[in-house]
Short mmCIF file of N, CA, C and O in Angstrom, two decimals:
data_model
loop_
_atom_site.label_atom_id
_atom_site.label_comp_id
_atom_site.label_asym_id
_atom_site.label_seq_id
_atom_site.Cartn_x
_atom_site.Cartn_y
_atom_site.Cartn_z
N MET A 14 131.68 87.71 150.04
CA MET A 14 131.24 86.15 149.85
C MET A 14 129.92 86.40 150.27
O MET A 14 129.25 87.08 151.23
N PRO A 15 129.18 85.77 149.43
CA PRO A 15 129.17 84.63 148.39
C PRO A 15 129.42 85.30 147.11
O PRO A 15 129.29 86.58 147.04
N HIS A 16 129.81 84.44 146.10
CA HIS A 16 129.76 84.61 144.82
C HIS A 16 129.14 83.90 144.20
O HIS A 16 129.20 82.68 144.09
N PHE A 17 128.28 84.42 142.94
CA PHE A 17 127.33 83.83 142.27
C PHE A 17 127.86 84.19 140.91
O PHE A 17 127.52 85.27 140.58
N VAL A 18 128.45 83.32 139.98
CA VAL A 18 129.00 83.54 138.75
C VAL A 18 127.97 82.71 137.72
O VAL A 18 127.87 81.59 137.77
N ILE A 19 127.52 83.45 136.79
CA ILE A 19 126.35 82.90 136.15
C ILE A 19 126.99 83.17 134.74
O ILE A 19 127.70 83.88 134.02
N ASP A 20 127.09 81.60 134.11
CA ASP A 20 127.55 81.49 132.83
C ASP A 20 126.32 81.13 131.96
O ASP A 20 125.30 80.39 132.29
N CYS A 21 126.18 81.61 130.78
CA CYS A 21 124.94 81.70 129.87
C CYS A 21 125.06 81.78 128.53
O CYS A 21 126.33 82.25 128.13
N SER A 22 124.37 81.05 127.65
CA SER A 22 124.36 81.48 126.52
C SER A 22 123.88 83.08 125.98
O SER A 22 123.35 83.43 126.67
N LYS A 23 125.09 83.35 124.94
CA LYS A 23 124.59 84.98 124.76
C LYS A 23 123.19 85.42 124.32
O LYS A 23 122.71 86.71 124.81
N ASN A 24 122.42 84.22 123.89
CA ASN A 24 120.90 84.49 123.62
C ASN A 24 120.02 85.12 125.08
O ASN A 24 119.03 85.85 125.00
N ILE A 25 120.62 84.57 126.03
CA ILE A 25 119.94 84.83 127.26
C ILE A 25 119.76 86.16 127.62
O ILE A 25 118.62 86.81 127.95
N ILE A 26 120.84 87.00 127.35
CA ILE A 26 121.03 88.40 127.58
C ILE A 26 120.42 89.35 126.49
O ILE A 26 120.10 90.60 126.58
N LYS A 27 119.71 88.46 125.58
CA LYS A 27 118.86 89.23 124.63
C LYS A 27 117.50 89.20 125.01
O LYS A 27 116.24 90.01 124.65
N THR A 28 116.83 88.26 125.75
CA THR A 28 115.78 88.03 126.54
C THR A 28 115.46 89.10 127.52
O THR A 28 114.40 89.70 127.55
N LYS A 29 116.35 88.97 128.57
CA LYS A 29 116.50 89.89 129.66
C LYS A 29 118.03 90.56 129.63
O LYS A 29 118.87 89.89 129.45
N THR A 30 117.86 91.84 130.58
CA THR A 30 119.25 92.46 130.50
C THR A 30 119.92 91.69 131.47
O THR A 30 119.49 90.95 132.48
N PRO A 31 121.29 92.00 131.39
CA PRO A 31 122.20 91.30 132.41
C PRO A 31 121.86 91.72 134.05
O PRO A 31 121.89 91.28 134.85
N ALA A 32 121.51 93.09 134.04
CA ALA A 32 121.16 93.78 135.12
C ALA A 32 120.05 92.99 135.90
O ALA A 32 119.89 92.89 137.08
N GLU A 33 118.96 92.72 135.28
CA GLU A 33 117.59 91.92 135.57
C GLU A 33 118.07 90.63 135.96
O GLU A 33 117.79 90.18 137.05
N ILE A 34 119.02 89.79 135.32
CA ILE A 34 119.40 88.66 135.70
C ILE A 34 120.19 88.58 137.06
O ILE A 34 119.67 87.85 137.89
N ILE A 35 120.96 89.69 137.00
CA ILE A 35 121.81 89.68 138.18
C ILE A 35 121.12 90.05 139.38
O ILE A 35 121.36 89.45 140.55
N GLN A 36 120.36 91.05 139.22
CA GLN A 36 119.57 91.51 140.51
C GLN A 36 118.50 90.21 140.86
O GLN A 36 118.58 90.10 141.89
N LYS A 37 118.00 89.39 139.87
CA LYS A 37 117.11 88.22 140.37
C LYS A 37 118.00 87.35 141.26
O LYS A 37 117.47 86.70 142.15
N VAL A 38 119.14 87.16 140.92
CA VAL A 38 120.11 85.93 141.59
C VAL A 38 120.26 86.67 142.89
O VAL A 38 120.11 85.96 144.04
N TYR A 39 120.64 87.76 143.09
CA TYR A 39 120.82 88.57 144.20
C TYR A 39 119.89 88.64 145.02
O TYR A 39 120.03 88.31 146.26
N ASP A 40 118.70 89.01 144.71
CA ASP A 40 117.40 89.14 145.37
C ASP A 40 117.11 87.75 146.05
O ASP A 40 116.82 87.74 147.03
N THR A 41 117.35 86.69 145.16
CA THR A 41 116.94 85.37 145.53
C THR A 41 117.64 85.00 146.75
O THR A 41 117.47 84.30 147.79
N ALA A 42 119.24 85.11 146.64
CA ALA A 42 120.10 84.87 147.34
C ALA A 42 119.96 85.40 148.87
O ALA A 42 119.87 85.01 149.92
N GLU A 43 119.81 86.87 148.56
CA GLU A 43 119.39 87.63 149.96
C GLU A 43 118.32 86.95 150.71
O GLU A 43 118.12 87.14 151.71
N SER A 44 116.89 86.80 150.17
CA SER A 44 115.74 86.21 150.56
C SER A 44 116.10 85.02 151.48
O SER A 44 115.16 84.72 152.37
N THR A 45 117.39 84.27 151.13
CA THR A 45 117.19 83.06 152.41
C THR A 45 117.98 83.50 153.46
O THR A 45 117.86 82.40 154.36
N ASP A 46 118.32 84.80 154.02
CA ASP A 46 118.75 84.93 155.01
C ASP A 46 120.20 84.15 155.30
O ASP A 46 120.36 84.16 156.44
N LEU A 47 120.75 83.66 154.44
CA LEU A 47 122.05 82.93 154.71
C LEU A 47 123.18 83.96 154.76
O LEU A 47 124.19 83.43 155.20
N PHE A 48 123.06 84.98 154.13
CA PHE A 48 124.18 86.08 153.64
C PHE A 48 123.66 87.56 154.19
O PHE A 48 122.54 87.74 154.07
N GLU A 49 124.75 88.14 154.42
CA GLU A 49 124.66 89.84 154.73
C GLU A 49 124.49 90.15 153.42
O GLU A 49 125.28 89.70 152.47
N LYS A 50 123.64 91.22 153.16
CA LYS A 50 123.33 91.91 152.10
C LYS A 50 124.55 92.27 151.37
O LYS A 50 124.88 92.24 150.10
N ARG A 51 125.44 93.29 152.06
CA ARG A 51 126.59 93.65 151.51
C ARG A 51 127.61 92.73 151.30
O ARG A 51 128.36 93.10 150.25
N ASP A 52 127.45 91.48 151.49
CA ASP A 52 128.38 90.45 151.22
C ASP A 52 128.34 89.84 149.72
O ASP A 52 129.13 89.22 149.15
N ILE A 53 127.08 89.79 149.12
CA ILE A 53 126.57 88.97 147.99
C ILE A 53 127.04 89.83 146.94
O ILE A 53 126.90 91.09 146.56
N LYS A 54 127.91 88.96 146.02
CA LYS A 54 128.34 89.40 144.58
C LYS A 54 127.94 88.26 143.92
O LYS A 54 128.01 87.09 143.79
N VAL A 55 127.58 89.08 142.57
CA VAL A 55 126.99 88.24 141.29
C VAL A 55 127.47 88.54 140.21
O VAL A 55 127.70 89.99 139.99
N ARG A 56 127.89 88.17 139.15
CA ARG A 56 128.28 88.54 137.95
C ARG A 56 127.83 87.74 136.71
O ARG A 56 127.55 86.32 137.11
N ILE A 57 127.89 87.89 135.46
CA ILE A 57 127.53 86.92 134.39
C ILE A 57 128.36 87.07 133.25
O ILE A 57 129.23 88.22 133.03
N ASN A 58 128.49 85.90 132.85
CA ASN A 58 129.36 85.71 131.58
C ASN A 58 128.53 84.98 130.56
O ASN A 58 128.27 83.72 130.49
N PRO A 59 128.42 85.89 129.53
CA PRO A 59 127.51 85.35 128.58
C PRO A 59 128.51 84.96 127.59
O PRO A 59 129.66 85.17 126.95
N PHE A 60 128.38 83.68 126.88
CA PHE A 60 129.05 82.87 125.93
C PHE A 60 128.62 82.94 124.55
O PHE A 60 127.50 82.38 124.22
N GLU A 61 129.37 83.37 123.57
CA GLU A 61 128.92 83.19 122.17
C GLU A 61 128.93 81.78 121.45
O GLU A 61 128.52 81.10 120.63
N TYR A 62 130.25 81.14 121.92
CA TYR A 62 130.76 79.97 121.36
C TYR A 62 130.66 78.85 122.54
O TYR A 62 131.18 78.89 123.77
N TYR A 63 129.89 77.78 122.28
CA TYR A 63 129.67 76.71 123.48
C TYR A 63 129.06 75.29 122.56
O TYR A 63 128.39 75.59 121.61
N LEU A 64 128.77 74.41 123.23
CA LEU A 64 128.08 73.12 122.99
C LEU A 64 127.40 72.87 124.26
O LEU A 64 128.25 72.70 125.46
N THR A 65 126.00 72.45 124.31
CA THR A 65 125.56 71.50 125.40
C THR A 65 124.91 70.50 124.72
O THR A 65 123.85 70.35 123.86
N GLY A 66 125.50 69.09 125.17
CA GLY A 66 124.93 68.00 124.43
C GLY A 66 125.07 68.02 123.04
O GLY A 66 124.25 67.47 122.57
N ASN A 67 126.10 68.67 122.57
CA ASN A 67 126.47 68.59 120.91
C ASN A 67 125.44 69.45 120.40
O ASN A 67 124.91 69.39 119.28
N THR A 68 124.64 70.37 121.06
CA THR A 68 123.96 71.12 120.47
C THR A 68 124.05 72.58 120.97
O THR A 68 125.09 72.97 121.54
N ASN A 69 123.28 73.63 120.40
CA ASN A 69 123.57 75.12 120.67
C ASN A 69 122.39 75.55 121.48
O ASN A 69 121.86 76.85 121.31
N ASP A 70 121.60 74.73 122.24
CA ASP A 70 120.55 75.04 123.00
C ASP A 70 121.06 76.24 124.03
O ASP A 70 122.10 76.09 124.47
N ASP A 71 120.10 76.92 124.28
CA ASP A 71 120.55 77.96 125.53
C ASP A 71 120.72 77.37 126.59
O ASP A 71 120.08 76.20 126.99
N PHE A 72 121.43 77.94 127.70
CA PHE A 72 121.60 77.48 129.01
C PHE A 72 121.94 78.60 129.78
O PHE A 72 122.40 79.66 129.30
N ILE A 73 121.73 78.02 130.97
CA ILE A 73 122.15 78.95 132.51
C ILE A 73 122.55 78.15 133.36
O ILE A 73 121.96 77.18 133.64
N HIS A 74 123.96 78.29 133.54
CA HIS A 74 124.68 77.56 135.02
C HIS A 74 125.07 78.51 136.06
O HIS A 74 125.82 79.59 135.66
N ILE A 75 125.08 78.52 137.01
CA ILE A 75 125.35 79.53 138.26
C ILE A 75 126.46 78.37 138.96
O ILE A 75 126.08 77.34 139.29
N PHE A 76 127.58 78.95 139.06
CA PHE A 76 128.59 78.67 140.08
C PHE A 76 128.24 79.50 141.57
O PHE A 76 128.76 80.49 141.37
N ALA A 77 128.08 78.79 142.39
CA ALA A 77 127.61 79.38 143.70
C ALA A 77 128.91 79.17 144.55
O ALA A 77 129.21 77.75 145.07
N ASN A 78 129.87 80.17 144.92
CA ASN A 78 130.80 79.86 146.07
C ASN A 78 130.70 80.40 147.20
O ASN A 78 130.39 81.79 147.53
N ILE A 79 130.23 79.77 148.31
CA ILE A 79 129.80 80.27 149.64
C ILE A 79 130.86 79.67 150.53
O ILE A 79 131.64 78.65 150.47
N MET A 80 130.97 80.72 151.72
CA MET A 80 131.64 80.14 152.80
C MET A 80 131.14 78.75 153.53
O MET A 80 129.80 78.78 153.58
N GLU A 81 132.11 77.93 153.72
CA GLU A 81 131.69 76.76 154.50
C GLU A 81 130.92 76.89 156.04
O GLU A 81 130.94 78.20 156.33
N GLY A 82 130.06 76.03 156.16
CA GLY A 82 129.34 76.26 157.65
C GLY A 82 127.91 76.15 157.20
O GLY A 82 126.90 76.04 158.29
N ARG A 83 127.33 75.94 156.10
CA ARG A 83 125.80 76.08 155.87
C ARG A 83 125.52 74.33 155.63
O ARG A 83 126.37 73.75 155.42
N SER A 84 124.53 74.24 156.22
CA SER A 84 124.02 72.88 156.17
C SER A 84 123.50 72.25 154.59
O SER A 84 123.57 73.29 154.00
N ALA A 85 123.56 71.01 154.27
CA ALA A 85 123.22 70.43 153.02
C ALA A 85 121.69 70.73 152.79
O ALA A 85 121.45 71.26 151.60
N SER A 86 120.75 70.98 154.06
CA SER A 86 119.67 71.39 153.67
C SER A 86 119.36 72.82 153.45
O SER A 86 118.67 73.22 152.35
N GLN A 87 120.23 73.76 153.86
CA GLN A 87 120.45 75.47 153.54
C GLN A 87 120.77 75.44 152.00
O GLN A 87 120.20 76.43 151.32
N LYS A 88 121.89 74.77 151.80
CA LYS A 88 122.43 74.82 150.34
C LYS A 88 121.34 74.23 149.20
O LYS A 88 121.26 74.94 148.06
N LYS A 89 120.60 73.10 149.59
CA LYS A 89 119.58 72.71 148.82
C LYS A 89 118.52 73.70 148.42
O LYS A 89 118.07 74.21 147.38
N ASN A 90 118.16 74.33 149.76
CA ASN A 90 116.87 75.41 149.41
C ASN A 90 117.41 76.68 148.61
O ASN A 90 116.75 77.16 147.79
N LEU A 91 118.80 76.97 148.90
CA LEU A 91 119.44 78.18 147.97
C LEU A 91 119.35 77.80 146.62
O LEU A 91 118.95 78.23 145.65
N SER A 92 119.79 76.63 146.17
CA SER A 92 119.78 76.23 144.74
C SER A 92 118.35 76.03 144.34
O SER A 92 118.29 76.80 143.15
N GLU A 93 117.19 75.50 145.05
CA GLU A 93 116.16 75.27 144.59
C GLU A 93 115.36 76.83 144.34
O GLU A 93 114.67 77.01 143.52
N ARG A 94 115.48 77.61 145.30
CA ARG A 94 114.79 78.76 145.40
C ARG A 94 115.57 79.55 143.95
O ARG A 94 114.60 80.39 143.21
N ILE A 95 117.04 79.50 143.69
CA ILE A 95 117.32 80.27 142.27
C ILE A 95 116.99 79.64 141.53
O ILE A 95 116.51 80.28 140.56
N ILE A 96 116.74 78.45 141.20
CA ILE A 96 116.43 77.63 139.96
C ILE A 96 115.14 78.10 139.57
O ILE A 96 114.59 78.28 138.50
N THR A 97 114.11 78.06 140.70
CA THR A 97 112.57 78.15 140.48
C THR A 97 112.43 79.69 139.75
O THR A 97 111.66 79.93 139.09
N GLU A 98 113.30 80.68 140.56
CA GLU A 98 113.31 82.00 140.04
C GLU A 98 113.51 82.16 138.46
O GLU A 98 112.97 82.93 137.68
N LEU A 99 114.87 81.75 138.22
CA LEU A 99 115.18 81.52 136.76
C LEU A 99 114.43 80.82 135.92
O LEU A 99 114.11 81.26 134.78
N LYS A 100 113.70 79.77 136.35
CA LYS A 100 112.63 79.05 135.74
C LYS A 100 111.46 79.65 135.05
O LYS A 100 110.88 79.84 133.86
N LEU A 101 110.99 80.58 136.00
CA LEU A 101 109.90 81.51 135.91
C LEU A 101 110.30 82.38 135.04
O LEU A 101 109.42 82.94 134.19
N MET A 102 111.60 83.14 135.22
CA MET A 102 112.13 84.20 134.42
C MET A 102 112.23 83.69 132.83
O MET A 102 112.28 84.58 131.81
N PHE A 103 112.85 82.21 132.60
CA PHE A 103 113.10 81.84 131.43
C PHE A 103 112.48 80.54 131.27
O PHE A 103 113.24 79.33 131.11
N PRO A 104 111.34 80.27 130.82
CA PRO A 104 110.52 79.13 130.81
C PRO A 104 111.01 78.28 129.47
O PRO A 104 110.74 77.26 129.56
N GLN A 105 111.28 79.11 128.58
CA GLN A 105 111.81 78.52 127.16
C GLN A 105 113.18 77.84 127.20
O GLN A 105 113.61 77.11 126.44
N VAL A 106 113.94 77.94 128.21
CA VAL A 106 115.64 77.69 128.19
C VAL A 106 115.37 76.23 128.85
O VAL A 106 115.09 76.03 129.90
N PRO A 107 116.03 75.58 128.16
CA PRO A 107 116.02 73.99 128.64
C PRO A 107 117.21 73.58 129.44
O PRO A 107 116.68 72.84 130.20
N ILE A 108 118.23 74.19 129.43
CA ILE A 108 118.80 74.15 130.74
C ILE A 108 119.07 75.04 131.70
O ILE A 108 120.06 76.02 131.29
N ILE A 109 118.64 74.90 132.95
CA ILE A 109 119.21 76.02 133.83
C ILE A 109 119.76 75.16 135.28
O ILE A 109 118.79 74.11 135.88
N SER A 110 120.73 75.38 135.58
CA SER A 110 121.45 74.66 136.68
C SER A 110 122.33 75.18 137.61
O SER A 110 122.21 76.47 137.34
N ILE A 111 122.50 74.97 138.97
CA ILE A 111 123.70 75.53 139.70
C ILE A 111 124.21 74.45 140.45
O ILE A 111 123.68 73.40 140.56
N ASN A 112 125.43 74.84 140.75
CA ASN A 112 126.24 74.04 141.79
C ASN A 112 126.84 74.74 142.97
O ASN A 112 127.34 76.35 142.65
N ILE A 113 126.41 74.32 144.35
CA ILE A 113 127.32 75.21 145.11
C ILE A 113 128.86 74.41 145.65
O ILE A 113 128.62 73.21 145.88
N ARG A 114 129.56 75.62 145.89
CA ARG A 114 130.98 75.02 146.46
C ARG A 114 131.44 75.75 147.58
O ARG A 114 131.10 76.99 147.75
N ASP A 115 131.91 75.19 148.47
CA ASP A 115 132.01 75.90 149.71
C ASP A 115 133.68 76.33 149.77
O ASP A 115 134.59 75.42 149.57
N PHE A 116 133.93 77.35 150.19
CA PHE A 116 135.32 78.05 150.58
C PHE A 116 135.62 77.51 151.68
O PHE A 116 134.78 77.36 152.83
N GLU A 117 136.79 77.18 152.03
CA GLU A 117 137.46 77.06 153.42
C GLU A 117 137.75 78.02 154.06
O GLU A 117 138.54 78.96 153.57
N LYS A 118 137.30 78.09 155.54
CA LYS A 118 137.66 79.57 155.89
C LYS A 118 139.15 79.60 156.27
O LYS A 118 139.67 80.53 156.43
N ALA A 119 139.81 78.36 156.48
CA ALA A 119 141.47 78.09 156.88
C ALA A 119 141.97 78.70 155.66
O ALA A 119 143.41 79.44 155.91
N THR A 120 141.63 78.72 154.39
CA THR A 120 142.44 79.16 153.34
C THR A 120 141.98 80.36 152.72
O THR A 120 142.54 80.78 151.88
N TYR A 121 140.87 80.93 152.92
CA TYR A 121 140.25 82.13 152.32
C TYR A 121 141.16 83.08 153.20
O TYR A 121 141.30 83.41 154.03
N CYS A 122 140.98 84.15 151.83
CA CYS A 122 141.89 85.46 152.33
C CYS A 122 141.33 86.74 151.47
O CYS A 122 141.14 86.12 150.37
N ASN A 123 141.36 87.79 151.73
CA ASN A 123 141.02 89.01 150.98
C ASN A 123 141.68 90.02 151.68
O ASN A 123 142.52 89.71 152.45
N LYS A 124 141.66 91.29 150.94
CA LYS A 124 142.79 92.33 151.47
C LYS A 124 142.38 92.93 152.80
O LYS A 124 143.39 93.13 153.27
N SER A 125 141.46 92.86 153.25
CA SER A 125 141.37 93.31 154.70
C SER A 125 141.73 92.38 155.87
O SER A 125 141.92 92.70 156.97
N MET A 126 142.05 90.95 155.14
CA MET A 126 142.90 90.16 156.17
C MET A 126 144.10 90.07 156.53
O MET A 126 144.62 89.46 157.30
N VAL A 127 144.91 90.81 155.38
CA VAL A 127 146.34 90.93 155.46
C VAL A 127 146.77 92.34 156.05
O VAL A 127 146.19 93.17 155.78
#
């Protein structure tokens, strides 16, 4: 925990490698001091087929799934820092966005917990 899932148009990974993009999101998330370094997980899904507003404009959207307990201010800071870094990395991409969802502690489970 947390999980950062990057959905993007396939052209994005022609500009920068998946490793570069993943590392940028990882480093930015780590820099917020909200998470333990070993807990941050990032993955990328490039899409060949998609529509954005009935166009094929390039896009990046991150689904951030984090354990509940962070304030709205902390989550806003996390969102803004990640988008700022991606905007610098991809100034030509018209759509760069993120949303943060909280996992409930009461219902979260992983293999070490059972």
